Amino acid sequence: VTDAPRVRLKAGREKPARDGHPWVFSGAVERVLGDPGPGALVRVEDPAGRFLGWGHYSPVSQIRVRVLERHEERVPDAAWLRGRIGEAVARRAPLPGEPEGACRLVFSEADLLPGLVVDRYAGWLVVQLLTAGMDRLRGTIVDALRDLLAPAGILERGDDGHRGLEGLPPAGGLLAGSAPPGPVAIRDGRLRFAVDLGAGQKTGFYLDQRENRPAVAALAPGRRVLDAFCYTGAFAAHAAAAGAASLLLLDSSAEALRVAEGNLAANGLAGTPRETRCADAFGELRRLRDQGRLFDLVVLDPPKLAPTRAKAQQAARAYKDANLFAMRLLAPDGILATFSCSGGVDAAFFREIVRWAAIDAGREVQVVRALGASPDHPVRIAFPESEYLTGLLLRVL
Ligand code: SAH
């Protein structure tokens, strides 16, 4: 591999790579020595030709190289890849041991495997290959996962645009073993949920919210709960199990709401008084206010409104409005659990947005606790982009 193509960085542009950030942007590249194809292994070097890292090359993405390895002697071959996947899986122990367990086993750059996401849903694995480099290694990855975990099946899921940025076609389908005969039953805390691995959002379930649901549910007893952007109702179900007085489930997806009904029933929670509304949440939160409705606990978990930093300002307005509308629906001393899963909105900016909402709502707001993604979605210090989910548990006086 000493003849691997080399990507030499411009003088003054090598610091991020030297400090361990895994992205090398096209603007930092002085020249490419050799002719790497999409996904090829390249040697990233400083202006003097000194080694900085091994990475995957992408001729079309603005992120020209994703650095995989910073030790020159550890060349990323098939054995290296197996080893690194094994290490990521081992860090999740003992979680993967539960038969109905669900968790993220590999989280891309945060697990030193840029472009590879692996989620486990009971006996099945769902894989996302988000870079040209990982796309080329599909076979090696599947073999490694079979050897390590012996799953009943491995499915591939598309994504929200990452593959397109790498010049890759949409992906999906069964990679190994057999597809589940129907929705897969998984355990999330004390409750069970049905997850459609073929058609659900993301890879099927929002695993990153696992620890936040019991945290919110602990404040739910006796409260009227509004679960806005509820998807398959996981927050609502935990709140109901904890003794919520009533539920309102709100989402724009009729299918998600149908699955949510099934999840409540499957957990013996169909007795909790509830309403479901299939609508645009921004409009519906206003309408609920016009109807004079009040709640004691609101969960606000919108989709990614700012995928990049460039979209953050525009998204800030939408986040502010949603939080303002939610605060107006809260009875005095109500609880608001509010989230952003936008990589472009960091925790400090999100708190600022919520402060604007509080000003406009004319309410005093206390932070009960700051929330983030569960530990199977690690935050890598050298890669701040991995801290994409931020949340606040608030008391709205
Ligand atoms: N809280 C959920 C995850 C929410 S994901 C959980 O814990 O599982 C975001 C949800 O917002 C998705 O279900 C999506 O269907 C929904 N959504 C997206 N845009 C919306 C809109 N404008 N109004 C209402 N729901 C919307």
JSON list of N, CA and C and ligand atoms in Angstrom, two decimals, residues 201 206 213 229-231 234-235 251-253 279-281 301 303, ligand 1:
[
{"chain": "A", "resi": 201, "resn": "GLN", "atom": "N", "xyz": [-38.91, 5.21, 9.59]},
{"chain": "A", "resi": 201, "resn": "GLN", "atom": "CA", "xyz": [-37.99, 6.33, 9.41]},
{"chain": "A", "resi": 201, "resn": "GLN", "atom": "C", "xyz": [-36.63, 5.99, 10.00]},
{"chain": "A", "resi": 206, "resn": "TYR", "atom": "N", "xyz": [-36.07, 5.64, 16.81]},
{"chain": "A", "resi": 206, "resn": "TYR", "atom": "CA", "xyz": [-35.14, 6.67, 17.26]},
{"chain": "A", "resi": 206, "resn": "TYR", "atom": "C", "xyz": [-34.42, 6.19, 18.52]},
{"chain": "A", "resi": 213, "resn": "ARG", "atom": "N", "xyz": [-36.42, 9.18, 27.22]},
{"chain": "A", "resi": 213, "resn": "ARG", "atom": "CA", "xyz": [-37.83, 8.85, 27.41]},
{"chain": "A", "resi": 213, "resn": "ARG", "atom": "C", "xyz": [-38.16, 8.57, 28.88]},
{"chain": "A", "resi": 229, "resn": "PHE", "atom": "N", "xyz": [-44.63, 15.70, 17.21]},
{"chain": "A", "resi": 229, "resn": "PHE", "atom": "CA", "xyz": [-43.67, 14.97, 16.36]},
{"chain": "A", "resi": 229, "resn": "PHE", "atom": "C", "xyz": [-43.42, 13.61, 17.03]},
{"chain": "A", "resi": 230, "resn": "CYS", "atom": "N", "xyz": [-44.50, 12.88, 17.25]},
{"chain": "A", "resi": 230, "resn": "CYS", "atom": "CA", "xyz": [-44.41, 11.70, 18.13]},
{"chain": "A", "resi": 230, "resn": "CYS", "atom": "C", "xyz": [-43.88, 10.45, 17.43]},
{"chain": "A", "resi": 231, "resn": "TYR", "atom": "N", "xyz": [-43.86, 10.44, 16.06]},
{"chain": "A", "resi": 231, "resn": "TYR", "atom": "CA", "xyz": [-43.48, 9.24, 15.30]},
{"chain": "A", "resi": 231, "resn": "TYR", "atom": "C", "xyz": [-44.29, 8.05, 15.83]},
{"chain": "A", "resi": 234, "resn": "ALA", "atom": "N", "xyz": [-43.17, 6.72, 21.07]},
{"chain": "A", "resi": 234, "resn": "ALA", "atom": "CA", "xyz": [-42.34, 6.16, 22.13]},
{"chain": "A", "resi": 234, "resn": "ALA", "atom": "C", "xyz": [-42.36, 7.03, 23.40]},
{"chain": "A", "resi": 235, "resn": "PHE", "atom": "N", "xyz": [-42.26, 8.35, 23.24]},
{"chain": "A", "resi": 235, "resn": "PHE", "atom": "CA", "xyz": [-42.34, 9.20, 24.43]},
{"chain": "A", "resi": 235, "resn": "PHE", "atom": "C", "xyz": [-43.72, 9.07, 25.10]},
{"chain": "A", "resi": 251, "resn": "ASP", "atom": "N", "xyz": [-48.52, 13.97, 14.79]},
{"chain": "A", "resi": 251, "resn": "ASP", "atom": "CA", "xyz": [-47.47, 13.74, 13.78]},
{"chain": "A", "resi": 251, "resn": "ASP", "atom": "C", "xyz": [-48.11, 13.92, 12.41]},
{"chain": "A", "resi": 252, "resn": "SER", "atom": "N", "xyz": [-47.28, 14.21, 11.42]},
{"chain": "A", "resi": 252, "resn": "SER", "atom": "CA", "xyz": [-47.80, 14.37, 10.06]},
{"chain": "A", "resi": 252, "resn": "SER", "atom": "C", "xyz": [-47.88, 13.04, 9.32]},
{"chain": "A", "resi": 253, "resn": "SER", "atom": "N", "xyz": [-47.37, 11.98, 9.92]},
{"chain": "A", "resi": 253, "resn": "SER", "atom": "CA", "xyz": [-47.39, 10.67, 9.27]},
{"chain": "A", "resi": 253, "resn": "SER", "atom": "C", "xyz": [-48.51, 9.81, 9.83]},
{"chain": "A", "resi": 279, "resn": "ALA", "atom": "N", "xyz": [-51.36, 15.85, 11.41]},
{"chain": "A", "resi": 279, "resn": "ALA", "atom": "CA", "xyz": [-51.35, 17.21, 10.87]},
{"chain": "A", "resi": 279, "resn": "ALA", "atom": "C", "xyz": [-49.95, 17.78, 10.93]},
{"chain": "A", "resi": 280, "resn": "ASP", "atom": "N", "xyz": [-49.77, 18.91, 10.24]},
{"chain": "A", "resi": 280, "resn": "ASP", "atom": "CA", "xyz": [-48.53, 19.67, 10.37]},
{"chain": "A", "resi": 280, "resn": "ASP", "atom": "C", "xyz": [-48.49, 20.23, 11.79]},
{"chain": "A", "resi": 281, "resn": "ALA", "atom": "N", "xyz": [-47.44, 19.90, 12.51]},
{"chain": "A", "resi": 281, "resn": "ALA", "atom": "CA", "xyz": [-47.40, 20.25, 13.93]},
{"chain": "A", "resi": 281, "resn": "ALA", "atom": "C", "xyz": [-47.35, 21.77, 14.16]},
{"chain": "A", "resi": 301, "resn": "ASP", "atom": "N", "xyz": [-40.19, 17.14, 19.52]},
{"chain": "A", "resi": 301, "resn": "ASP", "atom": "CA", "xyz": [-39.04, 16.43, 18.94]},
{"chain": "A", "resi": 301, "resn": "ASP", "atom": "C", "xyz": [-39.09, 16.48, 17.42]},
{"chain": "A", "resi": 303, "resn": "PRO", "atom": "N", "xyz": [-38.21, 16.92, 13.32]},
{"chain": "A", "resi": 303, "resn": "PRO", "atom": "CA", "xyz": [-37.15, 16.33, 12.49]},
{"chain": "A", "resi": 303, "resn": "PRO", "atom": "C", "xyz": [-36.01, 17.33, 12.32]},
{"chain": "B", "resi": 1, "resn": "SAH", "atom": "N1", "xyz": [-40.23, 11.56, 19.09]},
{"chain": "B", "resi": 1, "resn": "SAH", "atom": "C1", "xyz": [-40.11, 10.48, 18.15]},
{"chain": "B", "resi": 1, "resn": "SAH", "atom": "C2", "xyz": [-39.23, 10.79, 16.98]},
{"chain": "B", "resi": 1, "resn": "SAH", "atom": "C3", "xyz": [-39.66, 12.01, 16.17]},
{"chain": "B", "resi": 1, "resn": "SAH", "atom": "S1", "xyz": [-38.95, 12.07, 14.60]},
{"chain": "B", "resi": 1, "resn": "SAH", "atom": "C4", "xyz": [-39.65, 9.22, 18.87]},
{"chain": "B", "resi": 1, "resn": "SAH", "atom": "O1", "xyz": [-39.27, 9.32, 20.04]},
{"chain": "B", "resi": 1, "resn": "SAH", "atom": "O2", "xyz": [-39.65, 8.16, 18.27]},
{"chain": "B", "resi": 1, "resn": "SAH", "atom": "C5", "xyz": [-39.77, 13.40, 13.86]},
{"chain": "B", "resi": 1, "resn": "SAH", "atom": "C6", "xyz": [-41.21, 13.13, 13.47]},
{"chain": "B", "resi": 1, "resn": "SAH", "atom": "O3", "xyz": [-41.73, 14.35, 12.97]},
{"chain": "B", "resi": 1, "resn": "SAH", "atom": "C7", "xyz": [-41.44, 12.10, 12.40]},
{"chain": "B", "resi": 1, "resn": "SAH", "atom": "O4", "xyz": [-42.32, 11.12, 12.88]},
{"chain": "B", "resi": 1, "resn": "SAH", "atom": "C8", "xyz": [-42.11, 12.85, 11.24]},
{"chain": "B", "resi": 1, "resn": "SAH", "atom": "O5", "xyz": [-43.16, 12.11, 10.63]},
{"chain": "B", "resi": 1, "resn": "SAH", "atom": "C9", "xyz": [-42.68, 14.04, 11.94]},
{"chain": "B", "resi": 1, "resn": "SAH", "atom": "N2", "xyz": [-42.84, 15.27, 11.17]},
{"chain": "B", "resi": 1, "resn": "SAH", "atom": "C10", "xyz": [-42.01, 15.81, 10.27]},
{"chain": "B", "resi": 1, "resn": "SAH", "atom": "N3", "xyz": [-42.45, 17.02, 9.89]},
{"chain": "B", "resi": 1, "resn": "SAH", "atom": "C11", "xyz": [-43.60, 17.25, 10.57]},
{"chain": "B", "resi": 1, "resn": "SAH", "atom": "C12", "xyz": [-44.53, 18.31, 10.62]},
{"chain": "B", "resi": 1, "resn": "SAH", "atom": "N4", "xyz": [-44.37, 19.42, 9.90]},
{"chain": "B", "resi": 1, "resn": "SAH", "atom": "N5", "xyz": [-45.60, 18.20, 11.44]},
{"chain": "B", "resi": 1, "resn": "SAH", "atom": "C13", "xyz": [-45.77, 17.10, 12.20]},
{"chain": "B", "resi": 1, "resn": "SAH", "atom": "N6", "xyz": [-44.92, 16.06, 12.19]},
{"chain": "B", "resi": 1, "resn": "SAH", "atom": "C14", "xyz": [-43.86, 16.12, 11.39]}
]
